[in-house]
Amino acid sequence: GASWKISLDDFSLGKYEINVFDKTRKDPVEIKLSDISVQAGNFKTWGNETSGVSVKLAWNETGRIAVKGDLVLSELAADLAVSLDKIDIQSLQPYLTDQVNILVTRGFVQTQGQLALSLKEKASPRVSFKGKTSVADFVSVGKFSGKEFFKCNSLYLSGMDFSLLPVKLLVDDISLTDFYSRVIISEKGNINLKQIMAGSEKGETGSQASPAQTLGSVNKGIRPEIVISNITLQGGAIYYEDNFTQPNVSADMK
């Protein structure tokens, strides 16, 4: 039959709380969403009426999320101002465990910008984001070594312009400050920086494919367009260790 037509003049929700438990992961995910408030009006499921929405909530102990903007429900489209403040990366660690060979022990994400969505065409949804984002007080360790892999006081990306399908990312500035990283070459000649992605035992590279084979597989699809105008590294320290060369080589760069 015909679709229902729903009209909602005004909606208000305050002091709501949702506790999320995701037990599908090896390490269950627990996220507390509290102090949720929602204000919305002029919701209609037909026509090209624009609906206004404002959502605010707390993420665990430190995080804050705010979303405000316009929706067109019939078109599954939205233009939203998004603000994320001190979202704890460690709370999402179980989703990363099977994908990467590092463990995040501390770190917070902050993001501000404009998010545009158009999801009516399922085969080619349009998603774009313009704004800035940063990661602060980040610390990670190697899953197999247990040693610090990478940490930084701040990783800041400004002037971001991201779009999906095809993937396109433009960034005016990337700034990395007060960072530390370990660059290790194993006895077999594998570099730990290439072993971040999971899929191998004991942190070794998951694929022994030749560079030509690797490029061939990448070129089968549409390659993302990535443009970064400026990169600034400041106050860094890198520990370098080469166990492939005999005798071994190690150095501290500060």
C-alpha atoms as a printed R data frame, in Angstrom:
    type eleno elety resid chain resno      x       y       z
1   ATOM     1    CA   GLY     A     1  0.000   0.000   0.000
2   ATOM     2    CA   ALA     A     2  0.866   3.673   0.011
3   ATOM     3    CA   SER     A     3  3.511   4.869   2.441
4   ATOM     4    CA   TRP     A     4  2.389   6.458   5.657
5   ATOM     5    CA   LYS     A     5  2.469  10.224   5.853
6   ATOM     6    CA   ILE     A     6  3.747  11.474   9.183
7   ATOM     7    CA   SER     A     7  3.850  15.080  10.375
8   ATOM     8    CA   LEU     A     8  5.410  16.196  13.654
9   ATOM     9    CA   ASP     A     9  5.270  19.892  14.544
10  ATOM    10    CA   ASP     A    10  7.472  19.802  17.622
11  ATOM    11    CA   PHE     A    11  9.565  17.274  19.534
12  ATOM    12    CA   SER     A    12 11.512  17.778  22.741
13  ATOM    13    CA   LEU     A    13 13.546  15.292  24.782
14  ATOM    14    CA   GLY     A    14 15.727  16.062  27.798
15  ATOM    15    CA   LYS     A    15 17.954  14.353  30.368
16  ATOM    16    CA   TYR     A    16 17.786  11.026  28.570
17  ATOM    17    CA   GLU     A    17 20.421   8.291  28.916
18  ATOM    18    CA   ILE     A    18 21.438   5.316  26.776
19  ATOM    19    CA   ASN     A    19 23.901   2.629  27.833
20  ATOM    20    CA   VAL     A    20 25.369   0.743  24.875
21  ATOM    21    CA   PHE     A    21 26.776  -2.778  25.328
22  ATOM    22    CA   ASP     A    22 28.140  -4.412  22.175
23  ATOM    23    CA   LYS     A    23 29.011  -8.036  22.933
24  ATOM    24    CA   THR     A    24 29.678  -8.971  19.311
25  ATOM    25    CA   ARG     A    25 33.326  -7.996  19.783
26  ATOM    26    CA   LYS     A    26 35.981 -10.152  21.443
27  ATOM    27    CA   ASP     A    27 36.327  -7.411  24.037
28  ATOM    28    CA   PRO     A    28 32.817  -6.036  24.685
29  ATOM    29    CA   VAL     A    29 32.241  -2.347  24.035
30  ATOM    30    CA   GLU     A    30 30.606  -0.240  26.726
31  ATOM    31    CA   ILE     A    31 29.614   3.344  25.969
32  ATOM    32    CA   LYS     A    32 27.492   5.581  28.157
33  ATOM    33    CA   LEU     A    33 25.522   8.292  26.370
34  ATOM    34    CA   SER     A    34 24.042  10.635  28.945
35  ATOM    35    CA   ASP     A    35 22.437  14.039  29.357
36  ATOM    36    CA   ILE     A    36 20.842  13.591  25.915
37  ATOM    37    CA   SER     A    37 18.665  16.451  24.709
38  ATOM    38    CA   VAL     A    38 16.872  16.647  21.366
39  ATOM    39    CA   GLN     A    39 14.927  19.541  19.895
40  ATOM    40    CA   ALA     A    40 13.236  19.091  16.527
41  ATOM    41    CA   GLY     A    41 10.390  20.587  14.575
42  ATOM    42    CA   ASN     A    42  8.447  20.565  11.306
43  ATOM    43    CA   PHE     A    43  9.124  16.903  10.586
44  ATOM    44    CA   LYS     A    44  7.334  15.614   7.491
45  ATOM    45    CA   THR     A    45  7.928  12.415   5.555
46  ATOM    46    CA   TRP     A    46  6.703  13.859   2.258
47  ATOM    47    CA   GLY     A    47  7.405  16.870   0.083
48  ATOM    48    CA   ASN     A    48 10.564  18.958   0.308
49  ATOM    49    CA   GLU     A    49  9.889  20.408   3.743
50  ATOM    50    CA   THR     A    50 12.998  21.287   5.727
51  ATOM    51    CA   SER     A    51 13.094  20.068   9.309
52  ATOM    52    CA   GLY     A    52 15.265  21.580  12.015
53  ATOM    53    CA   VAL     A    53 17.073  19.419  14.575
54  ATOM    54    CA   SER     A    54 19.426  20.008  17.508
55  ATOM    55    CA   VAL     A    55 21.042  17.171  19.479
56  ATOM    56    CA   LYS     A    56 23.403  17.383  22.450
57  ATOM    57    CA   LEU     A    57 24.810  14.554  24.563
58  ATOM    58    CA   ALA     A    58 27.714  13.415  26.727
59  ATOM    59    CA   TRP     A    59 29.975  10.510  25.650
60  ATOM    60    CA   ASN     A    60 31.273   8.546  28.640
61  ATOM    61    CA   GLU     A    61 33.004  10.738  31.212
62  ATOM    62    CA   THR     A    62 34.739  13.389  29.091
63  ATOM    63    CA   GLY     A    63 33.167  13.528  25.640
64  ATOM    64    CA   ARG     A    64 30.587  15.951  24.315
65  ATOM    65    CA   ILE     A    65 28.699  15.777  21.012
66  ATOM    66    CA   ALA     A    66 26.543  18.490  19.451
67  ATOM    67    CA   VAL     A    67 24.718  18.296  16.121
68  ATOM    68    CA   LYS     A    68 22.514  21.044  14.720
69  ATOM    69    CA   GLY     A    69 21.088  21.726  11.277
70  ATOM    70    CA   ASP     A    70 18.461  20.938   8.681
71  ATOM    71    CA   LEU     A    71 16.961  17.673   7.416
72  ATOM    72    CA   VAL     A    72 14.814  16.798   4.421
73  ATOM    73    CA   LEU     A    73 13.365  13.434   5.410
74  ATOM    74    CA   SER     A    74 11.779  12.607   2.052
75  ATOM    75    CA   GLU     A    75 15.155  13.057   0.363
76  ATOM    76    CA   LEU     A    76 17.180  11.429   3.187
77  ATOM    77    CA   ALA     A    77 19.345  14.548   3.085
78  ATOM    78    CA   ALA     A    78 20.924  16.629   5.824
79  ATOM    79    CA   ASP     A    79 23.166  19.652   6.323
80  ATOM    80    CA   LEU     A    80 24.504  19.558   9.867
81  ATOM    81    CA   ALA     A    81 26.982  21.463  12.007
82  ATOM    82    CA   VAL     A    82 28.886  18.818  13.987
83  ATOM    83    CA   SER     A    83 31.012  19.291  17.093
84  ATOM    84    CA   LEU     A    84 32.887  16.494  18.890
85  ATOM    85    CA   ASP     A    85 34.847  17.374  22.007
86  ATOM    86    CA   LYS     A    86 37.201  15.005  23.902
87  ATOM    87    CA   ILE     A    87 35.822  11.733  22.532
88  ATOM    88    CA   ASP     A    88 37.818   8.956  24.183
89  ATOM    89    CA   ILE     A    89 39.485   6.834  21.468
90  ATOM    90    CA   GLN     A    90 40.164   4.006  23.906
91  ATOM    91    CA   SER     A    91 36.425   3.418  24.314
92  ATOM    92    CA   LEU     A    92 36.378   2.302  20.651
93  ATOM    93    CA   GLN     A    93 39.519   0.135  20.908
94  ATOM    94    CA   PRO     A    94 37.613  -3.199  20.576
95  ATOM    95    CA   TYR     A    95 36.484  -2.158  17.080
96  ATOM    96    CA   LEU     A    96 40.149  -1.658  16.091
97  ATOM    97    CA   THR     A    97 41.633  -4.752  17.729
98  ATOM    98    CA   ASP     A    98 41.186  -7.045  14.720
99  ATOM    99    CA   GLN     A    99 42.267  -4.377  12.236
100 ATOM   100    CA   VAL     A   100 45.529  -3.016  13.647
101 ATOM   101    CA   ASN     A   101 48.546  -4.317  15.523
102 ATOM   102    CA   ILE     A   102 48.637  -1.457  18.022
103 ATOM   103    CA   LEU     A   103 46.704  -0.777  21.205
104 ATOM   104    CA   VAL     A   104 45.537   2.747  22.009
105 ATOM   105    CA   THR     A   105 46.039   3.398  25.710
106 ATOM   106    CA   ARG     A   106 45.032   7.067  25.669
107 ATOM   107    CA   GLY     A   107 43.782   9.690  23.224
108 ATOM   108    CA   PHE     A   108 40.952  12.114  22.536
109 ATOM   109    CA   VAL     A   109 39.337  13.297  19.291
110 ATOM   110    CA   GLN     A   110 37.972  16.788  18.671
111 ATOM   111    CA   THR     A   111 36.148  17.757  15.479
112 ATOM   112    CA   GLN     A   112 34.251  20.782  14.230
113 ATOM   113    CA   GLY     A   113 32.722  21.221  10.825
114 ATOM   114    CA   GLN     A   114 29.828  20.901   8.429
115 ATOM   115    CA   LEU     A   115 28.508  17.470   7.437
116 ATOM   116    CA   ALA     A   116 26.354  17.085   4.297
117 ATOM   117    CA   LEU     A   117 24.481  13.856   3.514
118 ATOM   118    CA   SER     A   118 22.303  12.673   0.665
119 ATOM   119    CA   LEU     A   119 21.390   8.989   1.003
120 ATOM   120    CA   LYS     A   120 18.352   8.613  -1.267
121 ATOM   121    CA   GLU     A   121 20.412   7.007  -4.032
122 ATOM   122    CA   LYS     A   122 21.628   3.865  -2.281
123 ATOM   123    CA   ALA     A   123 24.062   2.989  -5.054
124 ATOM   124    CA   SER     A   124 25.794   6.382  -4.907
125 ATOM   125    CA   PRO     A   125 25.266   8.071  -1.526
126 ATOM   126    CA   ARG     A   126 26.852  11.499  -1.160
127 ATOM   127    CA   VAL     A   127 28.745  12.275   2.022
128 ATOM   128    CA   SER     A   128 30.999  15.278   2.578
129 ATOM   129    CA   PHE     A   129 32.632  17.023   5.521
130 ATOM   130    CA   LYS     A   130 34.366  20.386   5.733
131 ATOM   131    CA   GLY     A   131 36.101  21.528   8.894
132 ATOM   132    CA   LYS     A   132 38.931  20.629  11.233
133 ATOM   133    CA   THR     A   133 39.849  17.758  13.504
134 ATOM   134    CA   SER     A   134 42.533  16.923  16.028
135 ATOM   135    CA   VAL     A   135 43.807  14.081  18.167
136 ATOM   136    CA   ALA     A   136 45.244  15.090  21.546
137 ATOM   137    CA   ASP     A   137 47.234  13.305  24.270
138 ATOM   138    CA   PHE     A   138 47.553  10.150  22.128
139 ATOM   139    CA   VAL     A   139 49.516   7.094  23.273
140 ATOM   140    CA   SER     A   140 49.738   3.673  21.605
141 ATOM   141    CA   VAL     A   141 51.797   0.523  22.151
142 ATOM   142    CA   GLY     A   142 52.717  -2.366  19.870
143 ATOM   143    CA   LYS     A   143 50.365  -5.304  20.319
144 ATOM   144    CA   PHE     A   144 53.179  -7.862  20.174
145 ATOM   145    CA   SER     A   145 56.110  -5.940  21.628
146 ATOM   146    CA   GLY     A   146 54.239  -4.166  24.427
147 ATOM   147    CA   LYS     A   147 56.485  -1.141  23.848
148 ATOM   148    CA   GLU     A   148 55.408   2.384  22.992
149 ATOM   149    CA   PHE     A   149 54.794   2.617  19.260
150 ATOM   150    CA   PHE     A   150 53.620   6.173  18.726
151 ATOM   151    CA   LYS     A   151 52.485   9.045  20.923
152 ATOM   152    CA   CYS     A   152 51.932  12.756  20.459
153 ATOM   153    CA   ASN     A   153 50.667  15.786  22.278
154 ATOM   154    CA   SER     A   154 48.648  16.936  19.271
155 ATOM   155    CA   LEU     A   155 47.856  15.920  15.685
156 ATOM   156    CA   TYR     A   156 45.875  18.750  14.075
157 ATOM   157    CA   LEU     A   157 44.263  18.837  10.625
158 ATOM   158    CA   SER     A   158 42.753  22.118   9.437
159 ATOM   159    CA   GLY     A   159 41.020  23.124   6.245
160 ATOM   160    CA   MET     A   160 39.673  19.610   5.669
161 ATOM   161    CA   ASP     A   161 37.419  18.936   2.690
162 ATOM   162    CA   PHE     A   162 36.386  15.268   2.498
163 ATOM   163    CA   SER     A   163 33.936  13.582   0.153
164 ATOM   164    CA   LEU     A   164 32.951   9.953  -0.383
165 ATOM   165    CA   LEU     A   165 32.379   8.051  -3.648
166 ATOM   166    CA   PRO     A   166 34.816   8.775  -5.068
167 ATOM   167    CA   VAL     A   167 37.051   9.334  -2.066
168 ATOM   168    CA   LYS     A   168 38.598  12.804  -2.098
169 ATOM   169    CA   LEU     A   169 40.471  14.474   0.743
170 ATOM   170    CA   LEU     A   170 41.935  17.980   0.710
171 ATOM   171    CA   VAL     A   171 43.805  19.282   3.764
172 ATOM   172    CA   ASP     A   172 45.327  22.741   4.136
173 ATOM   173    CA   ASP     A   173 47.570  21.968   7.119
174 ATOM   174    CA   ILE     A   174 48.672  18.978   9.157
175 ATOM   175    CA   SER     A   175 50.557  19.782  12.351
176 ATOM   176    CA   LEU     A   176 52.153  17.136  14.589
177 ATOM   177    CA   THR     A   177 53.701  18.343  17.848
178 ATOM   178    CA   ASP     A   178 55.656  16.743  20.700
179 ATOM   179    CA   PHE     A   179 55.617  13.263  19.202
180 ATOM   180    CA   TYR     A   180 57.552  10.032  19.737
181 ATOM   181    CA   SER     A   181 57.767   7.021  17.456
182 ATOM   182    CA   ARG     A   182 59.715   3.789  17.198
183 ATOM   183    CA   VAL     A   183 60.960   2.662  13.767
184 ATOM   184    CA   ILE     A   184 62.108  -0.951  13.952
185 ATOM   185    CA   ILE     A   185 63.464  -3.171  11.170
186 ATOM   186    CA   SER     A   186 63.254  -6.842  12.118
187 ATOM   187    CA   GLU     A   187 65.815  -9.591  11.473
188 ATOM   188    CA   LYS     A   188 63.816 -10.472   8.334
189 ATOM   189    CA   GLY     A   189 63.884  -6.910   7.033
190 ATOM   190    CA   ASN     A   190 60.265  -6.033   7.864
191 ATOM   191    CA   ILE     A   191 59.578  -2.453   8.988
192 ATOM   192    CA   ASN     A   192 57.151  -2.103  11.887
193 ATOM   193    CA   LEU     A   193 55.491   0.925  10.256
194 ATOM   194    CA   LYS     A   194 54.224  -1.419   7.525
195 ATOM   195    CA   GLN     A   195 52.933  -3.869  10.106
196 ATOM   196    CA   ILE     A   196 50.315  -1.599  11.683
197 ATOM   197    CA   MET     A   197 47.515  -3.346   9.815
198 ATOM   198    CA   ALA     A   198 46.626  -6.780  11.210
199 ATOM   199    CA   GLY     A   199 46.777 -10.005   9.261
200 ATOM   200    CA   SER     A   200 50.117 -11.482  10.193
201 ATOM   201    CA   GLU     A   201 51.632 -13.381  13.062
202 ATOM   202    CA   LYS     A   202 53.947 -11.754  15.561
203 ATOM   203    CA   GLY     A   203 53.717  -8.397  13.850
204 ATOM   204    CA   GLU     A   204 55.325  -9.514  10.576
205 ATOM   205    CA   THR     A   205 53.971  -8.174   7.310
206 ATOM   206    CA   GLY     A   206 50.871  -9.979   6.202
207 ATOM   207    CA   SER     A   207 51.753 -10.113   2.528
208 ATOM   208    CA   GLN     A   208 54.945 -10.937   0.692
209 ATOM   209    CA   ALA     A   209 53.597  -9.691  -2.642
210 ATOM   210    CA   SER     A   210 55.953  -7.799  -4.872
211 ATOM   211    CA   PRO     A   211 55.550  -4.016  -5.326
212 ATOM   212    CA   ALA     A   212 54.297  -4.610  -8.879
213 ATOM   213    CA   GLN     A   213 51.605  -7.014  -7.649
214 ATOM   214    CA   THR     A   214 50.563  -4.595  -4.898
215 ATOM   215    CA   LEU     A   215 50.228  -1.654  -7.294
216 ATOM   216    CA   GLY     A   216 48.332  -3.834  -9.723
217 ATOM   217    CA   SER     A   217 45.714  -4.706  -7.106
218 ATOM   218    CA   VAL     A   218 45.338  -1.052  -6.062
219 ATOM   219    CA   ASN     A   219 44.884   0.181  -9.626
220 ATOM   220    CA   LYS     A   220 41.907  -2.105 -10.206
221 ATOM   221    CA   GLY     A   221 39.682   0.382  -8.360
222 ATOM   222    CA   ILE     A   222 39.369   4.150  -8.347
223 ATOM   223    CA   ARG     A   223 42.266   5.495  -6.348
224 ATOM   224    CA   PRO     A   224 41.456   8.176  -3.776
225 ATOM   225    CA   GLU     A   225 42.519  11.734  -4.488
226 ATOM   226    CA   ILE     A   226 44.481  13.134  -1.544
227 ATOM   227    CA   VAL     A   227 46.013  16.620  -1.462
228 ATOM   228    CA   ILE     A   228 47.886  17.981   1.573
229 ATOM   229    CA   SER     A   229 49.183  21.538   1.227
230 ATOM   230    CA   ASN     A   230 51.399  21.843   4.323
231 ATOM   231    CA   ILE     A   231 52.874  19.496   6.936
232 ATOM   232    CA   THR     A   232 54.618  20.678  10.096
233 ATOM   233    CA   LEU     A   233 56.468  18.370  12.508
234 ATOM   234    CA   GLN     A   234 57.689  19.952  15.733
235 ATOM   235    CA   GLY     A   235 59.290  18.722  18.952
236 ATOM   236    CA   GLY     A   236 59.609  15.137  17.776
237 ATOM   237    CA   ALA     A   237 61.727  12.180  18.855
238 ATOM   238    CA   ILE     A   238 62.252   8.974  16.870
239 ATOM   239    CA   TYR     A   239 64.005   5.820  18.021
240 ATOM   240    CA   TYR     A   240 65.463   3.860  15.088
241 ATOM   241    CA   GLU     A   241 66.607   0.240  15.306
242 ATOM   242    CA   ASP     A   242 67.842  -1.898  12.417
243 ATOM   243    CA   ASN     A   243 68.149  -5.592  13.316
244 ATOM   244    CA   PHE     A   244 68.506  -6.679   9.675
245 ATOM   245    CA   THR     A   245 71.885  -5.023   9.147
246 ATOM   246    CA   GLN     A   246 74.860  -6.802  10.676
247 ATOM   247    CA   PRO     A   247 76.083  -5.535  13.039
248 ATOM   248    CA   ASN     A   248 72.798  -3.989  14.198
249 ATOM   249    CA   VAL     A   249 72.274  -0.236  14.062
250 ATOM   250    CA   SER     A   250 70.333   1.951  16.478
251 ATOM   251    CA   ALA     A   251 69.937   5.715  16.845
252 ATOM   252    CA   ASP     A   252 67.936   8.335  18.727
253 ATOM   253    CA   MET     A   253 66.756  11.348  16.703
254 ATOM   254    CA   LYS     A   254 65.465  14.339  18.638
